[in-house]
PDB file of C-alpha atoms in Angstrom:
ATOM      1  CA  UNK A 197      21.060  -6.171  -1.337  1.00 73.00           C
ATOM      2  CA  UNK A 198      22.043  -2.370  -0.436  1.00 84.00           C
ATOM      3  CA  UNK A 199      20.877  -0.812   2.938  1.00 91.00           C
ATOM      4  CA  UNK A 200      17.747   1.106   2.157  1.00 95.00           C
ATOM      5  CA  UNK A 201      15.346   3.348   4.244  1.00 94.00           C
ATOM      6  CA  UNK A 202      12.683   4.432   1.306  1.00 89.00           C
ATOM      7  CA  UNK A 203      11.417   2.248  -1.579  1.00 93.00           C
ATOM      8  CA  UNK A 204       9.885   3.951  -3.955  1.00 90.00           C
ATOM      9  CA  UNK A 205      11.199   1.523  -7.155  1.00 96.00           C
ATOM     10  CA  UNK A 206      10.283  -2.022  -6.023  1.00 96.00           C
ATOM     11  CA  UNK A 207       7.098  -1.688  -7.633  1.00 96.00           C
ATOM     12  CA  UNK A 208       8.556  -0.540 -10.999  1.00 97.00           C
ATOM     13  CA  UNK A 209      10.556  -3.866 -11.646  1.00 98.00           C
ATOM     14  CA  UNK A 210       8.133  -5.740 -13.274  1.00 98.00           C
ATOM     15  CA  UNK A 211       7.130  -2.786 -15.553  1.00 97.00           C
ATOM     16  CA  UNK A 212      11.377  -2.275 -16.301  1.00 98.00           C
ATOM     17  CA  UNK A 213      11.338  -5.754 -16.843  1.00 97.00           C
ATOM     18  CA  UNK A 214       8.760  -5.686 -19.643  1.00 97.00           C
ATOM     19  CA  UNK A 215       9.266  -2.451 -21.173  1.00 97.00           C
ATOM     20  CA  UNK A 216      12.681  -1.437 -20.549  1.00 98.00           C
ATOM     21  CA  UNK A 217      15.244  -4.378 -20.796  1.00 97.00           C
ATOM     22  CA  UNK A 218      13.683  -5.807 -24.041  1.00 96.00           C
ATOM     23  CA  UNK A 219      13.882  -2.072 -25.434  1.00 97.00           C
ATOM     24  CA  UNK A 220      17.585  -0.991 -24.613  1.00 95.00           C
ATOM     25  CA  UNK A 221      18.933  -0.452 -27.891  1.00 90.00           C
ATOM     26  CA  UNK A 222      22.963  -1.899 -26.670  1.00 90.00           C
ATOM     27  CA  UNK A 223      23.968  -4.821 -24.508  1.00 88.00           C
ATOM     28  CA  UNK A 224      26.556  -2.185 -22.926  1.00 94.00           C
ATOM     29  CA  UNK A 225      24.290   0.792 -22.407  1.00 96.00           C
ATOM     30  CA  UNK A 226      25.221   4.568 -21.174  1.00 98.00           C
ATOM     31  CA  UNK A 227      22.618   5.035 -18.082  1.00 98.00           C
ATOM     32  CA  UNK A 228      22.341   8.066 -17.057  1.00 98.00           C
ATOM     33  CA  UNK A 229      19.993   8.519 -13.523  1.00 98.00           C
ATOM     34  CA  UNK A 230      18.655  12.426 -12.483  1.00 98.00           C
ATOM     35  CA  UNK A 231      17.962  11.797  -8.560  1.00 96.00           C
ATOM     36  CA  UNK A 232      19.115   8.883  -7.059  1.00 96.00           C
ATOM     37  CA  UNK A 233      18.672   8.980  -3.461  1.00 95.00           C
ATOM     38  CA  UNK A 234      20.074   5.589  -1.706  1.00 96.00           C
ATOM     39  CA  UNK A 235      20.233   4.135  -4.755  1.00 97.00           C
ATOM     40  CA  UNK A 236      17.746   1.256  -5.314  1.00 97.00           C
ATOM     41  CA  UNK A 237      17.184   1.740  -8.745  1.00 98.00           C
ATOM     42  CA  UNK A 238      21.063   2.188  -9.586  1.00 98.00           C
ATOM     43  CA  UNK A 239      21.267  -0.828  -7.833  1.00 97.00           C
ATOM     44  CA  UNK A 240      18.663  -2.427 -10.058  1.00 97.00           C
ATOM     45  CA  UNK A 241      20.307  -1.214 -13.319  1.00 98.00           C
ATOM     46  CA  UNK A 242      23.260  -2.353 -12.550  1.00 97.00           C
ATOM     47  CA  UNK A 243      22.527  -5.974 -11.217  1.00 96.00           C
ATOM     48  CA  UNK A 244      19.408  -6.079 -14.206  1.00 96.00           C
ATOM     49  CA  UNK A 245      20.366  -3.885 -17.019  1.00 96.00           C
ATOM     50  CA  UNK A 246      24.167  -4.375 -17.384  1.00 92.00           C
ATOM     51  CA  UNK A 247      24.892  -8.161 -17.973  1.00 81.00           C
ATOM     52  CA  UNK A 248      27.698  -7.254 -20.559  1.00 85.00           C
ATOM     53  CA  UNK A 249      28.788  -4.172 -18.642  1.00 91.00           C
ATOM     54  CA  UNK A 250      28.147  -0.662 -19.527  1.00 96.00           C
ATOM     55  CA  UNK A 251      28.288   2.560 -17.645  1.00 97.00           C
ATOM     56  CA  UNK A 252      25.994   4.512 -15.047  1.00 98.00           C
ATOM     57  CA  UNK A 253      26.010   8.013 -13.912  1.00 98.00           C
ATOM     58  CA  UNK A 254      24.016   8.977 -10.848  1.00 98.00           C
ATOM     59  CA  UNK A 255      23.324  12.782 -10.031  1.00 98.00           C
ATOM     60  CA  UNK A 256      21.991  13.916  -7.058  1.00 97.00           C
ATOM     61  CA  UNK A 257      22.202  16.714  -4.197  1.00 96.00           C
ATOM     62  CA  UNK A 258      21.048  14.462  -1.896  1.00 95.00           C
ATOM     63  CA  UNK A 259      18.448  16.453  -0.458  1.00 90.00           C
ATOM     64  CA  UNK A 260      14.938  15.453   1.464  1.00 81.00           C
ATOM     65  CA  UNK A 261      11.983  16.442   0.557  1.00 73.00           C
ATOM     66  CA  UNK A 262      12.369  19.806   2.776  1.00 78.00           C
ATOM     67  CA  UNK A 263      14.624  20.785   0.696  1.00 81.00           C
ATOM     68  CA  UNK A 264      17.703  20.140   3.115  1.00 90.00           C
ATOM     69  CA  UNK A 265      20.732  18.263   2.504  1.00 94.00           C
ATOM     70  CA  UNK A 266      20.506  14.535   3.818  1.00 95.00           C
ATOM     71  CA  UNK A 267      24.072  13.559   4.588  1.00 96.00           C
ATOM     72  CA  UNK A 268      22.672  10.001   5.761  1.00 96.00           C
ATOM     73  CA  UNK A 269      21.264   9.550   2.248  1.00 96.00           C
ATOM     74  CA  UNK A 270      23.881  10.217   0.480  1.00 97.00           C
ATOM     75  CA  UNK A 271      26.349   7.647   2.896  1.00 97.00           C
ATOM     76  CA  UNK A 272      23.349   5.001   1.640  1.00 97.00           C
ATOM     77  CA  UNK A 273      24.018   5.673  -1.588  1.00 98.00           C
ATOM     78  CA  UNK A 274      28.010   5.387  -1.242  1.00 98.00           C
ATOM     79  CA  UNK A 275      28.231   2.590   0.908  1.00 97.00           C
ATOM     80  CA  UNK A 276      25.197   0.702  -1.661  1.00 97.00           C
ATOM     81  CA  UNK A 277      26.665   1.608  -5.097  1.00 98.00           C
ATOM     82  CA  UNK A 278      30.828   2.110  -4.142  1.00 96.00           C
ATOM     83  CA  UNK A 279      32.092   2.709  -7.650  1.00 97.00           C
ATOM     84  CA  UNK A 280      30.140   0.428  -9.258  1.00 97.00           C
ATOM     85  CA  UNK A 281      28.551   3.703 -11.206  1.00 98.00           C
ATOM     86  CA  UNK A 282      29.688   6.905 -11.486  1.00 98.00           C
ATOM     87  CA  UNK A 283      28.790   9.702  -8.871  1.00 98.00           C
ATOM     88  CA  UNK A 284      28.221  13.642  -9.645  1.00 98.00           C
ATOM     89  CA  UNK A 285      26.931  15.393  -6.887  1.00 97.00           C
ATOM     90  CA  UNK A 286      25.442  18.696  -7.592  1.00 96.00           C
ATOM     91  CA  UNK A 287      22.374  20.131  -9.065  1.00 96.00           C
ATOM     92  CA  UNK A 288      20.906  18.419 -12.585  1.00 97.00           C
ATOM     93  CA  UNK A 289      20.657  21.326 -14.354  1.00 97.00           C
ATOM     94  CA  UNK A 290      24.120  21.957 -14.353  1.00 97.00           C
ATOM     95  CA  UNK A 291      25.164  18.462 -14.890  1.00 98.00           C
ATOM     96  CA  UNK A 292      22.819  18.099 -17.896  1.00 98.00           C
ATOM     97  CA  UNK A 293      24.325  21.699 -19.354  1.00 98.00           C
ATOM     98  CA  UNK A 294      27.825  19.853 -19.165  1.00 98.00           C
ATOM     99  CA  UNK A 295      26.706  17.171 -20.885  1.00 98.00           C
ATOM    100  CA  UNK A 296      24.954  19.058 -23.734  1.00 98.00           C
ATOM    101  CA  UNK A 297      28.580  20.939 -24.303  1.00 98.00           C
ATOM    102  CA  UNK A 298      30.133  17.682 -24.237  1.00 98.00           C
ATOM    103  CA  UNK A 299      28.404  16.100 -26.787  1.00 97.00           C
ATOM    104  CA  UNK A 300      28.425  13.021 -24.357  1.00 97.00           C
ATOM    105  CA  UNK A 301      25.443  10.400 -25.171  1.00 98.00           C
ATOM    106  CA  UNK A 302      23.183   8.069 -23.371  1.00 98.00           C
ATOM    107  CA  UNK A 303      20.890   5.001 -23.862  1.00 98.00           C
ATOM    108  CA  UNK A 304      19.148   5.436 -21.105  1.00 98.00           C
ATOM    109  CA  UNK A 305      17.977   8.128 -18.843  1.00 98.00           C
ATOM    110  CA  UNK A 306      16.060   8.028 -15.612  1.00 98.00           C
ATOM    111  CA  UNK A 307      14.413  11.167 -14.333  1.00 98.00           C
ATOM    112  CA  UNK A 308      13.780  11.114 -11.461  1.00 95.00           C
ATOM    113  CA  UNK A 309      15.316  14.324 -10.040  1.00 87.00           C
ATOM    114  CA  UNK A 310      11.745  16.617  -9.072  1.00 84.00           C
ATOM    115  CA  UNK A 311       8.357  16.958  -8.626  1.00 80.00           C
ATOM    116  CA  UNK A 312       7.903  20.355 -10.250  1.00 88.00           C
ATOM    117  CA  UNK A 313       6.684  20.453 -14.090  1.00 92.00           C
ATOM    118  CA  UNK A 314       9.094  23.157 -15.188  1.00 93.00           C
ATOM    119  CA  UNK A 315      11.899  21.139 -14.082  1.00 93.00           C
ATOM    120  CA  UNK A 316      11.005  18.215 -15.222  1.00 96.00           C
ATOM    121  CA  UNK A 317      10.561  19.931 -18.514  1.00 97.00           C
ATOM    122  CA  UNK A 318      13.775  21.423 -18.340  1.00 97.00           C
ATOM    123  CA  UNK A 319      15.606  18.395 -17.396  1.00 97.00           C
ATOM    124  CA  UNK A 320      13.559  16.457 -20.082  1.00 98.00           C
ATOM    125  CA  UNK A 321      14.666  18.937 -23.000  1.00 98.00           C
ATOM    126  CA  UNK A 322      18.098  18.300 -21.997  1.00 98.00           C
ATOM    127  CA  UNK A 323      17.942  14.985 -22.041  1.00 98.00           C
ATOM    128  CA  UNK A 324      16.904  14.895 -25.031  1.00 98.00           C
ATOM    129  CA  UNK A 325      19.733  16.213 -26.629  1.00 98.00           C
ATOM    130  CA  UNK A 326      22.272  13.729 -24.945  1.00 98.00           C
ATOM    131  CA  UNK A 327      19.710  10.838 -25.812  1.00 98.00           C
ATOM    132  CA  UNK A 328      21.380   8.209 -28.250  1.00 97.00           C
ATOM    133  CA  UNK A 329      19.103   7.300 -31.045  1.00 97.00           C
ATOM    134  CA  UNK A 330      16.222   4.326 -30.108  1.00 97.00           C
ATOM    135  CA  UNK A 331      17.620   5.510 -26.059  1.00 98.00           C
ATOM    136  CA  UNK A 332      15.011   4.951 -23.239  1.00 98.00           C
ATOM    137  CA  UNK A 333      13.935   8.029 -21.241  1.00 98.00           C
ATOM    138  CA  UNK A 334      12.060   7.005 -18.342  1.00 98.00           C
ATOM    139  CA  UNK A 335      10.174   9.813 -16.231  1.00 98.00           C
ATOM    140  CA  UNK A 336       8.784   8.700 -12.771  1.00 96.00           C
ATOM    141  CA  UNK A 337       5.879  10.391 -10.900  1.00 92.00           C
ATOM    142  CA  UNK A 338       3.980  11.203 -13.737  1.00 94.00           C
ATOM    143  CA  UNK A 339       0.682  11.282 -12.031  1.00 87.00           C
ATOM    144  CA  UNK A 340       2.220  12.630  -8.416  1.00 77.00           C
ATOM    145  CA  UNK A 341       0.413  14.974  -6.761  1.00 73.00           C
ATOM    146  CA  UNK A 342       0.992  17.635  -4.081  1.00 65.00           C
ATOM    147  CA  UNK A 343      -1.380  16.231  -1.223  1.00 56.00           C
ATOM    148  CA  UNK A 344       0.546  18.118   1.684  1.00 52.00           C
ATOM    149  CA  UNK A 345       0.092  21.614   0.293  1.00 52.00           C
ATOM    150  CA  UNK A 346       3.356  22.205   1.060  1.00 54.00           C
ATOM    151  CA  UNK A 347       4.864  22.562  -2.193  1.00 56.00           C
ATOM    152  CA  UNK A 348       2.409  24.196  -4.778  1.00 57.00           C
ATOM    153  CA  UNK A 349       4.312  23.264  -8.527  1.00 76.00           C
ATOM    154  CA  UNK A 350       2.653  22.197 -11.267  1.00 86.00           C
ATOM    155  CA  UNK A 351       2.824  18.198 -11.325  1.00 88.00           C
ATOM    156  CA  UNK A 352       5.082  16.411 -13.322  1.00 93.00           C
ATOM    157  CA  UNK A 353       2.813  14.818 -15.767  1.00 95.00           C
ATOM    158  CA  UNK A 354       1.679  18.449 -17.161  1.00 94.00           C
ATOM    159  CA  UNK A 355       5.280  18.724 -18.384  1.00 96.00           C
ATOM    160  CA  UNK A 356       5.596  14.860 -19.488  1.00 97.00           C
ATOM    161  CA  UNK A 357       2.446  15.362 -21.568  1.00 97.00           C
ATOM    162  CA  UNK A 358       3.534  18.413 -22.743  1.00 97.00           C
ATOM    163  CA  UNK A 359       6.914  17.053 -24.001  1.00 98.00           C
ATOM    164  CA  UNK A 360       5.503  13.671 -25.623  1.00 98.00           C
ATOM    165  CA  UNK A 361       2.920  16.400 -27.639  1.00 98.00           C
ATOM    166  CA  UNK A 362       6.321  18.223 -28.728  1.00 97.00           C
ATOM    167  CA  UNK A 363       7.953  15.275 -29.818  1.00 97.00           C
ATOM    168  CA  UNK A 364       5.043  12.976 -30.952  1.00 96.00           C
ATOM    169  CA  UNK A 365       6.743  12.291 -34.296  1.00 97.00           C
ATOM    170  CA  UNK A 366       9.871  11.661 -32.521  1.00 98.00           C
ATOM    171  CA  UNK A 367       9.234   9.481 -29.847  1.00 98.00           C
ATOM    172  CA  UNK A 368       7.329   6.424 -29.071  1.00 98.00           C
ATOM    173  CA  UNK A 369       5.242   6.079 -25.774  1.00 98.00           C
ATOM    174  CA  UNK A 370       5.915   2.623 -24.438  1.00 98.00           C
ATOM    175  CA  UNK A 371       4.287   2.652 -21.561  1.00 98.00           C
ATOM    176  CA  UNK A 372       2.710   4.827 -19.140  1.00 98.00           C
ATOM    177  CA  UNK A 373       1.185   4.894 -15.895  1.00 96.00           C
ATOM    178  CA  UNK A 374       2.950   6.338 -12.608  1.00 95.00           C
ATOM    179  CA  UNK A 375       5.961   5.909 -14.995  1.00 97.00           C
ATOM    180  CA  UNK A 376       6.259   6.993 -18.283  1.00 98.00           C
ATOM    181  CA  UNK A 377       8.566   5.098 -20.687  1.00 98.00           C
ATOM    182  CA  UNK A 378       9.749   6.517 -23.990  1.00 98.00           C
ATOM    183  CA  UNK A 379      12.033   5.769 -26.801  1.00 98.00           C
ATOM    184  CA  UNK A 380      13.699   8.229 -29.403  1.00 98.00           C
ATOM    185  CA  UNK A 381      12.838   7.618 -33.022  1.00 96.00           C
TER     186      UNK A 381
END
């Protein structure tokens, strides 16, 4: 068990464990995770969601939520994960425009990497185009809201809705509450 200071995952296990695992469409999947933090669900995919192997990719800046980078976040993460998954630090967007050009593709992608819609649209189109077919895209904070007043975007779920609606005859919604779990058609 890593050394964590947040837990925002814990409560997604048994939802992962219902709707994701049975779902995967390879026993040595492609992960792909937008936002990372410490770690704890990397650490979850790896010890849950690999048992013949596979490969995860973790990208983060490894900022807090004031927008500053959090060097002690991303020494969690290190000293948690080591090189059991692969690291890219910088910002998603980029990584995600790489990986388009690449032609590299996933089975299953975590986003997790912000709370703004146009982001997560943005980082959700891309993903689409590295998904393999029948891959998992899992969005998290689908029904977050803004209560501090200190950020003022548009919530994720406006841009989650609005992607399922311009996919609907190319994805299937598998589950969703706080998360939102989807496979490609």
């Amino acid at each position: 068990m890593g050394e964590f200071t947040k837990d925002w995952f814990t409560q997604n296990i048994p939802i992962w464990t219902k709707a994701v695992l049975p779902n995967l469409s390879s026993n040595t999947p492609k992960w792909l995770e937008l936002g990372t933090y410490e770690g704890r669900a990397a650490e979850w995919i790896l010890d849950n969601a690999m048992p013949r192997g596979g490969e995860l990719t973790c990208v983060d800046i490894w900022k807090d939520h004031n927008g500053r980078y959090d060097p002690d976040a991303e020494k969690r993460f290190d000293k948690n994960i080591g090189d059991r998954a692969i690291k890219r630090k910088g910002l998603i967007f980029d990584f995600l425009l790489g990986e388009v050009r690449s032609g590299r593709k996933y089975d299953a992608i975590y986003v997790d990497g912000g709370h703004d819609a146009t982001e997560v649209m943005e980082q959700s189109t891309l993903c689409w185009r590295i998904m393999s077919p029948r891959a998992l895209i899992i969005w998290d904070d689908y029904s977050w809201r803004d209560r501090s007043g200190r950020h003022g975007h548009t919530p994720p779920g406006v841009a989650i809705d609005g992607f399922i609606q311009s996919y609907l005859t190319e994805i299937r919604v598998i589950h969703k509450d706080y998360q939102v779990i989807a496979q490609k058609l």
